[in-house]
């Protein structure tokens, strides 16, 4: 039997089930919990369980997104269209109540859930009187009204949206782990190759991690030459070219305190790495007047010893 809903979607009846049988349901949240926001169950609706959900998965490596429709209590894997990494998800179904709004939990590998498209997903509402499952498509922000196909009781479900709560962080796939080791290409504590410089910017001693592809390049021109199809986004992290420590973008390394941007101007000698212009050098620097004719000499020999100053005659 098919029952029409107020939102224009159809709701079909399945065989009656007992709500006391919870062996197929997950007891506690794990992985990434999918929860319904401001869920309210009215009429003869006891609870809601997912049938299939349309998930928007985002790759951990290149941030590319892919739509995946997953049936409850099954695993589905897809390949990222940009970096060819495996994006896998196992969807555990849960009994969603007003007091416990977790509808499902996802065990993710190589990806995270960016969004859940409820308008293209299907859930089952459990009737309180006859324990019949009625399938419907939930529409956030409006009342989802249907009637039980077995006893004719009215079922109303309202919700405002969906949110994801990470209980356990997702696991990177084998390819992502291998590519992370291969792409590192440096040892922490040791200088980067050529101290992080490139032909475009010879004074910039650092590598930038661009958020669009999560890769390291000395500058934006090197990024465009290596991955021309990747949309350039601003980098917010970098690797110091002197100590190879990753950190937020800044002009001076917070670990080795080295100047890596090429724009820092010092007024001290600093062992030859700082200022060498004696006109701009600080007066407090011992190198400013070293080996110079302008250096002051002591006048003490004119005041003491054989050349001491002759005292003037005492006035009477």
PDB file of N, CA and C in Angstrom, residues 26 45-46 53 65 82 144 155 157 233:
ATOM      1  N   UNK A  26      22.457   0.071  16.818  1.00  0.00           N
ATOM      2  CA  UNK A  26      23.690   0.352  17.546  1.00  0.00           C
ATOM      3  C   UNK A  26      23.337   0.939  18.904  1.00  0.00           C
ATOM      4  N   UNK A  45       3.645   8.302  16.332  1.00  0.00           N
ATOM      5  CA  UNK A  45       5.032   8.011  15.940  1.00  0.00           C
ATOM      6  C   UNK A  45       5.863   7.692  17.173  1.00  0.00           C
ATOM      7  N   UNK A  46       6.391   6.470  17.210  1.00  0.00           N
ATOM      8  CA  UNK A  46       7.225   6.052  18.336  1.00  0.00           C
ATOM      9  C   UNK A  46       8.687   6.458  18.136  1.00  0.00           C
ATOM     10  N   UNK A  53      20.556   6.776   3.341  1.00  0.00           N
ATOM     11  CA  UNK A  53      20.910   8.183   3.470  1.00  0.00           C
ATOM     12  C   UNK A  53      21.844   8.587   2.330  1.00  0.00           C
ATOM     13  N   UNK A  65      34.591  16.484  -2.945  1.00  0.00           N
ATOM     14  CA  UNK A  65      33.365  15.930  -2.382  1.00  0.00           C
ATOM     15  C   UNK A  65      32.672  15.018  -3.385  1.00  0.00           C
ATOM     16  N   UNK A  82      39.417  13.191  -7.886  1.00  0.00           N
ATOM     17  CA  UNK A  82      40.605  14.026  -8.084  1.00  0.00           C
ATOM     18  C   UNK A  82      41.895  13.285  -7.752  1.00  0.00           C
ATOM     19  N   UNK A 144       6.254  16.903   8.455  1.00  0.00           N
ATOM     20  CA  UNK A 144       6.136  15.713   7.617  1.00  0.00           C
ATOM     21  C   UNK A 144       4.995  14.867   8.167  1.00  0.00           C
ATOM     22  N   UNK A 155       0.733  10.268  11.804  1.00  0.00           N
ATOM     23  CA  UNK A 155       2.132  10.341  12.214  1.00  0.00           C
ATOM     24  C   UNK A 155       2.686  11.679  11.730  1.00  0.00           C
ATOM     25  N   UNK A 157       6.158  14.232  11.921  1.00  0.00           N
ATOM     26  CA  UNK A 157       7.576  14.374  12.258  1.00  0.00           C
ATOM     27  C   UNK A 157       8.026  15.772  11.841  1.00  0.00           C
ATOM     28  N   UNK A 233      44.090  28.220  -3.659  1.00  0.00           N
ATOM     29  CA  UNK A 233      43.529  28.805  -2.454  1.00  0.00           C
ATOM     30  C   UNK A 233      44.662  29.270  -1.550  1.00  0.00           C
TER      31      UNK A 233
END
